[in-house]
GROMACS .gro file of C-alpha atoms in nm:
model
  324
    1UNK     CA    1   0.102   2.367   0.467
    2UNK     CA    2  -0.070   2.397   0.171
    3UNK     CA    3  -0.474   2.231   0.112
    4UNK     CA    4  -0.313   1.981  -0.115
    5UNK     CA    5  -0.083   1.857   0.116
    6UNK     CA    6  -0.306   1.840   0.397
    7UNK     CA    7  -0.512   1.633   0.193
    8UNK     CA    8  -0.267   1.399   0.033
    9UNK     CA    9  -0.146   1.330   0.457
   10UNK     CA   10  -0.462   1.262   0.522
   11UNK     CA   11  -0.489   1.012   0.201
   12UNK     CA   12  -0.150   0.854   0.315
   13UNK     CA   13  -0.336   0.775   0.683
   14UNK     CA   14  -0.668   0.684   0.515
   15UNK     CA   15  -0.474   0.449   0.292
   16UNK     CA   16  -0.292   0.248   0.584
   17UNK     CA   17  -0.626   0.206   0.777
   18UNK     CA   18  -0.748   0.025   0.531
   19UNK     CA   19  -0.425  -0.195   0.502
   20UNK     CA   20  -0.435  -0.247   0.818
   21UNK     CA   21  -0.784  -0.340   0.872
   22UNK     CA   22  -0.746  -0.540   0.607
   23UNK     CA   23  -0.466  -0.750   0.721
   24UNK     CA   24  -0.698  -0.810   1.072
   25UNK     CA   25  -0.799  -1.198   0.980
   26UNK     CA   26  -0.862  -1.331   1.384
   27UNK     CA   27  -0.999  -1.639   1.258
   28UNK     CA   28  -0.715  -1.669   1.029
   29UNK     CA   29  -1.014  -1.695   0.753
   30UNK     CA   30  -1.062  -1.451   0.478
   31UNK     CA   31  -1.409  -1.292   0.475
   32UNK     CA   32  -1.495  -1.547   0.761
   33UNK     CA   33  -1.891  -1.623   0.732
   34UNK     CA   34  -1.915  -1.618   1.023
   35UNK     CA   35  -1.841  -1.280   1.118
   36UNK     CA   36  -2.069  -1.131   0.827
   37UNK     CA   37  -1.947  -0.748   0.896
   38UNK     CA   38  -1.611  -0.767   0.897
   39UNK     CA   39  -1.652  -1.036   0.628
   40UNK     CA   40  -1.814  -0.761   0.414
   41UNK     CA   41  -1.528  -0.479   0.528
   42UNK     CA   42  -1.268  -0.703   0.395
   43UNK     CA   43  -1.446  -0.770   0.057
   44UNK     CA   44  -1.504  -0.387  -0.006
   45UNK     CA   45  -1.119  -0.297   0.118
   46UNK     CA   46  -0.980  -0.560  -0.063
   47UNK     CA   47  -1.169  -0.461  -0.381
   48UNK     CA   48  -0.955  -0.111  -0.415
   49UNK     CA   49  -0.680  -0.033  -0.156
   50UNK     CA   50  -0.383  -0.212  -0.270
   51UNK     CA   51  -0.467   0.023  -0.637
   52UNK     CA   52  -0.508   0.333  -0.386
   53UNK     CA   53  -0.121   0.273  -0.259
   54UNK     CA   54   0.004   0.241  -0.588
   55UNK     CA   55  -0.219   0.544  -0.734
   56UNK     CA   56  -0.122   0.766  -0.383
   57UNK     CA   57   0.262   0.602  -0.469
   58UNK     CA   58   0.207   0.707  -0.837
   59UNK     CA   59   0.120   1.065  -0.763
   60UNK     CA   60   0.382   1.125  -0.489
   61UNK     CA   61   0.722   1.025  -0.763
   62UNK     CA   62   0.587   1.249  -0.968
   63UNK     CA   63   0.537   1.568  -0.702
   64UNK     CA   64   0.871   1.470  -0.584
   65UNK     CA   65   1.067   1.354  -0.830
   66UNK     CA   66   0.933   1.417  -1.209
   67UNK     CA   67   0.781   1.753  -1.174
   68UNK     CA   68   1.152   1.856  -0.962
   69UNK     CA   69   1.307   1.684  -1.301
   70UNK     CA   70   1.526   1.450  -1.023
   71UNK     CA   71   1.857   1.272  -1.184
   72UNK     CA   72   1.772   0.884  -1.239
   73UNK     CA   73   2.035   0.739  -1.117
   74UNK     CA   74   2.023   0.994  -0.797
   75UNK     CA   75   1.663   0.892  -0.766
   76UNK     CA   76   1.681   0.495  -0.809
   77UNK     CA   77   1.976   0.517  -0.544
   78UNK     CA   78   1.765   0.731  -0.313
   79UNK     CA   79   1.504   0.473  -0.367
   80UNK     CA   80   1.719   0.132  -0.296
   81UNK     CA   81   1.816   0.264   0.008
   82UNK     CA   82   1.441   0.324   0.106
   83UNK     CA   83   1.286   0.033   0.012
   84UNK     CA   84   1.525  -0.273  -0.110
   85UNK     CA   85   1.727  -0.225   0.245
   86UNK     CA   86   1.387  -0.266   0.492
   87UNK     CA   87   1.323  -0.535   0.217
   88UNK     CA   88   1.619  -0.719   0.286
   89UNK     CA   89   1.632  -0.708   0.639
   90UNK     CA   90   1.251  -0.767   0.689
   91UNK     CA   91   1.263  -1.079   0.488
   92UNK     CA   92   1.562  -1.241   0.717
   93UNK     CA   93   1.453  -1.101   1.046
   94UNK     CA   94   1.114  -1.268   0.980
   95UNK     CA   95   1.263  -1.589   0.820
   96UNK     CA   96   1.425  -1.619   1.139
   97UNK     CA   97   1.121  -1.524   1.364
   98UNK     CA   98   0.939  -1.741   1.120
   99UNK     CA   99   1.144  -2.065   1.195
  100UNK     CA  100   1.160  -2.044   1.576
  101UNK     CA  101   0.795  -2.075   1.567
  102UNK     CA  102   0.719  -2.259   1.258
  103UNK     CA  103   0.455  -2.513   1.432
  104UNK     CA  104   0.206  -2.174   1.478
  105UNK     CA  105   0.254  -2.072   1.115
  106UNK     CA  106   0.020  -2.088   0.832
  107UNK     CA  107   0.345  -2.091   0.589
  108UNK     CA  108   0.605  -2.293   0.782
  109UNK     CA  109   0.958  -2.186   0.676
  110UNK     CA  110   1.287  -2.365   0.650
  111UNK     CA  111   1.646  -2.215   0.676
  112UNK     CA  112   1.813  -2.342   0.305
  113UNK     CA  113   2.014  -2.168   0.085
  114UNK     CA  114   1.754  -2.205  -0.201
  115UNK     CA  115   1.433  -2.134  -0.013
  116UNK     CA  116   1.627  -1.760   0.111
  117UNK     CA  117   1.715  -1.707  -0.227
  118UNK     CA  118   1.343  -1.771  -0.353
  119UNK     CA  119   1.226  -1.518  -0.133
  120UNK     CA  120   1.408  -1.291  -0.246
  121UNK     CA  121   1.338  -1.343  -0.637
  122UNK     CA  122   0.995  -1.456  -0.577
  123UNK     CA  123   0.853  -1.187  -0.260
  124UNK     CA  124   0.486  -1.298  -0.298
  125UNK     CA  125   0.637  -1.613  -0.122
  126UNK     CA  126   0.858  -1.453   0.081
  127UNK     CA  127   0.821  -1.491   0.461
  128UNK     CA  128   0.666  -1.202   0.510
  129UNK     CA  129   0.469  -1.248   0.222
  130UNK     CA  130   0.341  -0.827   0.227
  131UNK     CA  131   0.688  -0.720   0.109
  132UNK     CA  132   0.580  -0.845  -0.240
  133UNK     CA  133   0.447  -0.433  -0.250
  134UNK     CA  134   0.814  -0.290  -0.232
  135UNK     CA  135   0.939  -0.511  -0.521
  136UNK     CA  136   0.639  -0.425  -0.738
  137UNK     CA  137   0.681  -0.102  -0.660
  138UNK     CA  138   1.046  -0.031  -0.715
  139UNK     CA  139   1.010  -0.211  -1.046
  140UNK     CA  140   0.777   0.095  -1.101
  141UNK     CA  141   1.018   0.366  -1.011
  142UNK     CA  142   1.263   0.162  -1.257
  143UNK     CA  143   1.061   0.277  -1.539
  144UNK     CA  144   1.118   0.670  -1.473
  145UNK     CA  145   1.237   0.765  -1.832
  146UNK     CA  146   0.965   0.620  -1.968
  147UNK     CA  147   0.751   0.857  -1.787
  148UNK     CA  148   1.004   1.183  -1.880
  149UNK     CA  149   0.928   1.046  -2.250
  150UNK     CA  150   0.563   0.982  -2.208
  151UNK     CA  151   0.490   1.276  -1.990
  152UNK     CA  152   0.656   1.520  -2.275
  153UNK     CA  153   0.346   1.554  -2.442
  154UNK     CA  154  -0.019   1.445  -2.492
  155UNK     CA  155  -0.011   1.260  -2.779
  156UNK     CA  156   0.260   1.040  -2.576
  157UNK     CA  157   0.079   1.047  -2.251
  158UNK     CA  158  -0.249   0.929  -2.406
  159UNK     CA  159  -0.031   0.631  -2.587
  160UNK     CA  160   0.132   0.548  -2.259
  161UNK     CA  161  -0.156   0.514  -2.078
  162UNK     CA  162  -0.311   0.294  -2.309
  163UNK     CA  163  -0.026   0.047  -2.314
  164UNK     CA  164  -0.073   0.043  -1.917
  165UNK     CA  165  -0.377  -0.068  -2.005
  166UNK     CA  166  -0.372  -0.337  -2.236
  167UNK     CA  167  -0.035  -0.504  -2.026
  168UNK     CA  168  -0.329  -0.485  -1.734
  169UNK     CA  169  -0.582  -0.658  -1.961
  170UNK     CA  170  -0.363  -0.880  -2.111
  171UNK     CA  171   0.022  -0.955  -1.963
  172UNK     CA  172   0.003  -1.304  -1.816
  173UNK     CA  173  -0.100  -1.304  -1.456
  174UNK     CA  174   0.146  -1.604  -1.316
  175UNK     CA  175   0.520  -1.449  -1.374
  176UNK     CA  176   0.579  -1.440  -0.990
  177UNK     CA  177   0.945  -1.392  -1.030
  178UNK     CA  178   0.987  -1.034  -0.897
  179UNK     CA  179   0.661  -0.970  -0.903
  180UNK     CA  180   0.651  -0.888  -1.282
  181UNK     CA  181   0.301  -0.977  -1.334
  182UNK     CA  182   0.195  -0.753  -1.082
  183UNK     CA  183   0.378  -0.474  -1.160
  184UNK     CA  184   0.209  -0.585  -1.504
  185UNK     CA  185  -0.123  -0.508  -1.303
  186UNK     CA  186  -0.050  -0.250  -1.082
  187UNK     CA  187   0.140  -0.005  -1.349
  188UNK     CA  188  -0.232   0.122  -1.468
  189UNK     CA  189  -0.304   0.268  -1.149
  190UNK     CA  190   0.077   0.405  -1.096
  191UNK     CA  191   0.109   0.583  -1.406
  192UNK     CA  192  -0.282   0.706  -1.364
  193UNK     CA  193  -0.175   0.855  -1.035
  194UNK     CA  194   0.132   1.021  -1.200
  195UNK     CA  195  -0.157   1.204  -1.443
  196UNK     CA  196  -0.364   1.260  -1.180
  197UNK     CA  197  -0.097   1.509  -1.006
  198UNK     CA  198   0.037   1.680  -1.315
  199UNK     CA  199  -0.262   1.772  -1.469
  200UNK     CA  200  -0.427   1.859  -1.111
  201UNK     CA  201  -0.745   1.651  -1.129
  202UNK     CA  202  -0.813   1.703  -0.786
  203UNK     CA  203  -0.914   2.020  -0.836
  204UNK     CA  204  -1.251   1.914  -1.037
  205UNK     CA  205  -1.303   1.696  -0.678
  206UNK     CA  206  -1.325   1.917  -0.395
  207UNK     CA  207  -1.688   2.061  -0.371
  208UNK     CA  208  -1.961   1.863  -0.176
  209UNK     CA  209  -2.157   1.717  -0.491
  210UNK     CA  210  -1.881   1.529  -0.645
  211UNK     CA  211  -1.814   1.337  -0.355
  212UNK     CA  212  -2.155   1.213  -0.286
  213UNK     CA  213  -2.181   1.130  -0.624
  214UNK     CA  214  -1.866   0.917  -0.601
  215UNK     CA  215  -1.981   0.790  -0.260
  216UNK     CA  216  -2.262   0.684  -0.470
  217UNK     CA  217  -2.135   0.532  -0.744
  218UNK     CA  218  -1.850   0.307  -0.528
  219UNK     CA  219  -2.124   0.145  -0.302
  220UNK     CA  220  -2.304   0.120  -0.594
  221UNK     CA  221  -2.011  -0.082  -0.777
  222UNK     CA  222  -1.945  -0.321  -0.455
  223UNK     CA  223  -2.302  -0.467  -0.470
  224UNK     CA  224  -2.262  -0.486  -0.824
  225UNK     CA  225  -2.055  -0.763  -1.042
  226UNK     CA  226  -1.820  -0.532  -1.242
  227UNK     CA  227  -1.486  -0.566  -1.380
  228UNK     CA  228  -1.253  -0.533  -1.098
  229UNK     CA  229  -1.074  -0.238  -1.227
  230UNK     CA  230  -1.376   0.004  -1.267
  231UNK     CA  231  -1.455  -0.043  -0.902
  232UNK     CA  232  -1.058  -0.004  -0.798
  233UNK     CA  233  -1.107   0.330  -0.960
  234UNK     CA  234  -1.473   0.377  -0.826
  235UNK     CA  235  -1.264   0.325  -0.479
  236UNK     CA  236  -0.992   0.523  -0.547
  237UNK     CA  237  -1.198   0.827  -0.664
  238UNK     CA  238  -1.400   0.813  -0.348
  239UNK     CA  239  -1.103   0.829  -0.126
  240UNK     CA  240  -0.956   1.087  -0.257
  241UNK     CA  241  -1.318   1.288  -0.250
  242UNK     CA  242  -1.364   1.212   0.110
  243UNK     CA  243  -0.998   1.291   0.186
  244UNK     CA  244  -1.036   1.615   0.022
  245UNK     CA  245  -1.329   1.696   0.203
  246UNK     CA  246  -1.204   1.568   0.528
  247UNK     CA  247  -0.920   1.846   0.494
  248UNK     CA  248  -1.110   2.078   0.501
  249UNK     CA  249  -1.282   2.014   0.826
  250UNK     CA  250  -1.034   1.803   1.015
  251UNK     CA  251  -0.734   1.889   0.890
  252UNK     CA  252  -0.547   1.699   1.120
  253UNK     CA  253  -0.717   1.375   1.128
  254UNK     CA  254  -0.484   1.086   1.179
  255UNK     CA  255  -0.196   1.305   1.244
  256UNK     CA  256  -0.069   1.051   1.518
  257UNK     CA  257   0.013   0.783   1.282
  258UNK     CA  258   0.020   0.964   0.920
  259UNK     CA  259   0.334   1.028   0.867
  260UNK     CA  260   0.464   0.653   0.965
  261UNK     CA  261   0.279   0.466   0.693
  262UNK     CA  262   0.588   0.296   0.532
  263UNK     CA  263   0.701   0.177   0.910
  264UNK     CA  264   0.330   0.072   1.025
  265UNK     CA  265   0.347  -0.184   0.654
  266UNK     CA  266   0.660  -0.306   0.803
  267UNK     CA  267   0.610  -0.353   1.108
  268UNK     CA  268   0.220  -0.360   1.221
  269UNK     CA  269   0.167  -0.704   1.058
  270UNK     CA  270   0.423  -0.867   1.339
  271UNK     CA  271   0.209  -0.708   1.575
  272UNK     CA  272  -0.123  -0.840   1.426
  273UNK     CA  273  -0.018  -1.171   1.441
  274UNK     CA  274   0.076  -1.169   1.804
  275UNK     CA  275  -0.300  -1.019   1.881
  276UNK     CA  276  -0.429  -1.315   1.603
  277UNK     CA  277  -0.221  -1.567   1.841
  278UNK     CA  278  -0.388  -1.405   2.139
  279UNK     CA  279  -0.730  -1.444   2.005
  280UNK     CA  280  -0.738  -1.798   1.865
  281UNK     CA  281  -0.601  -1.900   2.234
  282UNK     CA  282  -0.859  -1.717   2.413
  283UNK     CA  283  -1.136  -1.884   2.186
  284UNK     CA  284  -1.438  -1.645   2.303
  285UNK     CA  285  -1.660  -1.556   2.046
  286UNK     CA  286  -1.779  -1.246   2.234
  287UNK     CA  287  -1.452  -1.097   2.298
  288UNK     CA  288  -1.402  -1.073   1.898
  289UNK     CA  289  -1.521  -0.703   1.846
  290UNK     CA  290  -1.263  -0.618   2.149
  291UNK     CA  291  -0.962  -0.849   1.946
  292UNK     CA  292  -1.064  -0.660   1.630
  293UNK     CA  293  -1.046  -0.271   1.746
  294UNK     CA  294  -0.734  -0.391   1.953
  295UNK     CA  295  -0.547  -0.511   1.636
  296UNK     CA  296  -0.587  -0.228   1.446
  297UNK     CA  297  -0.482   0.016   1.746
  298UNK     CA  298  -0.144  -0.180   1.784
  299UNK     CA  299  -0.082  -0.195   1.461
  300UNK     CA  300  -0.101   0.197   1.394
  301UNK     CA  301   0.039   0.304   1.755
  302UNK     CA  302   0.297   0.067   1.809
  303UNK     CA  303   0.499   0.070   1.500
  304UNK     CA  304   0.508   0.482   1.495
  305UNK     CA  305   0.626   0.487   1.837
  306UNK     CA  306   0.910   0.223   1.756
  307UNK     CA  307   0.988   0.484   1.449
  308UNK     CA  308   0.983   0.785   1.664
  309UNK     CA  309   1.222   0.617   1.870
  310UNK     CA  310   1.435   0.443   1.613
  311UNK     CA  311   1.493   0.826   1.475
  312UNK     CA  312   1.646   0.934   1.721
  313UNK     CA  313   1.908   0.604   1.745
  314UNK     CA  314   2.240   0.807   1.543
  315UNK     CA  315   2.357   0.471   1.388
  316UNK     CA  316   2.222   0.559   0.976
  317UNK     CA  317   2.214   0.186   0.937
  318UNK     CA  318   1.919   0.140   1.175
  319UNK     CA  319   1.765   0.387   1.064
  320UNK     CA  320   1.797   0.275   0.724
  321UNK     CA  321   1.642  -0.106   0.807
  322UNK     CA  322   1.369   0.070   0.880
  323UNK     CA  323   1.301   0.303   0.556
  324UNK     CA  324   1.362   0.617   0.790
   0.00000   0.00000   0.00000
């Protein structure tokens, strides 16, 4: 394996921790003052790793599928069946799971023809509200000529870019149907990603100095009030620093989960709710550390196992409702 894939796995891993920590929530409170620490972890995760997925998801299509010049229409296909299928059957399995316990739920559910429907052209309200990420995402891939055309040159790139910019700045934040406003916000840090891979920036990141310096300037960012997007990059920059370095020390770090990262989003929030549940019954304060640590575990460990398993199953189909 090459240093640049090494690094990009362990960017993949580094990436779900943070989703996963961030989607911890025992007291079913965001940034809960009363637990000041984690309170704090949340606030700086929050502040750049759903920009980091779509930057890691940005860089990835184009390694695999603009630099290789892929077919569209061979590439959206490959891309339906990998994301709108777990989409699909996520959203009615947990509909269903939803309903039979609807008196524990923060968002009750009801089985109706119009609410199932609404979760499908509205996913932020969807049952399992996190699957809003795969329909803002394959929106993005959608938009794969415009990147043949903008990537052709420059002039075009540079013009492209900008427009990603301004629809951030600008495009109307409360278009919830599919998502478009926040593919409207997230396309910035897709296309940058796309950049970032074919003109090799990483390169200019890998020696010590450069990522203390962006250590530096992203703590320096989350004590300070900033636009949100300058400390989304701050974040992003930093992870890929420390990922770069991290390669070449531990080049295996989070190898046991890494390569599940798609199946741990699907499946580890179930999991964290059932340790949430847990918690909020036990009701002892001291015991919260132990909750905390135990609902990350499960929800890396757990889910890869299940996909480990679930490869070997020979019916495509299963596979398939599970994006491997």
């Amino acid at each position: 394996m090459s240093n640049k894939i090494i690094w990009v796995s362990i960017l993949q891993g580094w990436s779900m921790l943070l989703v996963v920590i961030g989607h911890i929530m025992l007291t079913n409170i965001f940034q809960n003052e009363a637990t000041p620490v984690t309170a704090f972890i949340e606030k700086t995760i929050y502040s750049f790793h759903m920009p980091l997925f779509m930057f890691i998801s940005g860089f990835l299509f184009y390694h695999t599928k603009l630099e290789k010049n892929k077919d569209y229409i061979t590439t959206i296909k490959d891309k339906s069946k990998r994301l709108l299928i777990p989409f699909c059957f996520f959203t009615i399995a947990c509909l269903l799971l939803k309903y039979a316990f609807n008196p524990l739920m923060k968002r009750p559910v009801e089985l109706s023809f119009n609410y199932i429907i609404n979760s499908f052209l509205y996913p932020a309200s969807n049952p399992l509200g996190e699957l809003w990420f795969i329909s803002t995402l394959f929106i993005l891939f959608l938009f794969m000529p415009v990147y043949k055309y903008a990537l052709a040159n420059k002039i075009r790139t540079g013009i492209c870019w900008i427009i990603c910019l301004s629809v951030f700045v600008f495009f109307p934040d409360n278009i919830d149907l599919l998502c478009i406003s926040r593919v409207g916000y997230y396309a910035i840090y897709f296309f940058s990603g796309i950049l970032f891979f074919k003109f090799a920036y990483y390169k200019y990141l890998e020696n010590k100095t450069v990522f203390f310096v962006s250590a530096l300037l992203f703590f320096t960012l989350t004590i300070l009030s900033v636009p949100k997007i300058f400390l989304s990059f701050s974040g992003i920059l930093f992870s890929i620093c420390l990922c770069l370095q991290l390669a070449k020390y531990i080049p295996t770090l989070f190898g046991s989960f890494r390569d599940y990262t798609f199946q741990i989003f699907l499946l580890g929030i179930f999991l964290q709710m059932a340790v949430r549940f847990a918690y909020l019954k036990v009701n002892i304060e001291s015991l919260y550390i132990l909750f905390y640590i135990g609902s990350i575990l499960v929800a890396l460990y757990i889910p890869t196992f299940m996909a480990i398993q679930i490869k070997k199953i020979k019916v495509p189909i299963i596979r398939l409702f599970f994006g491997l």
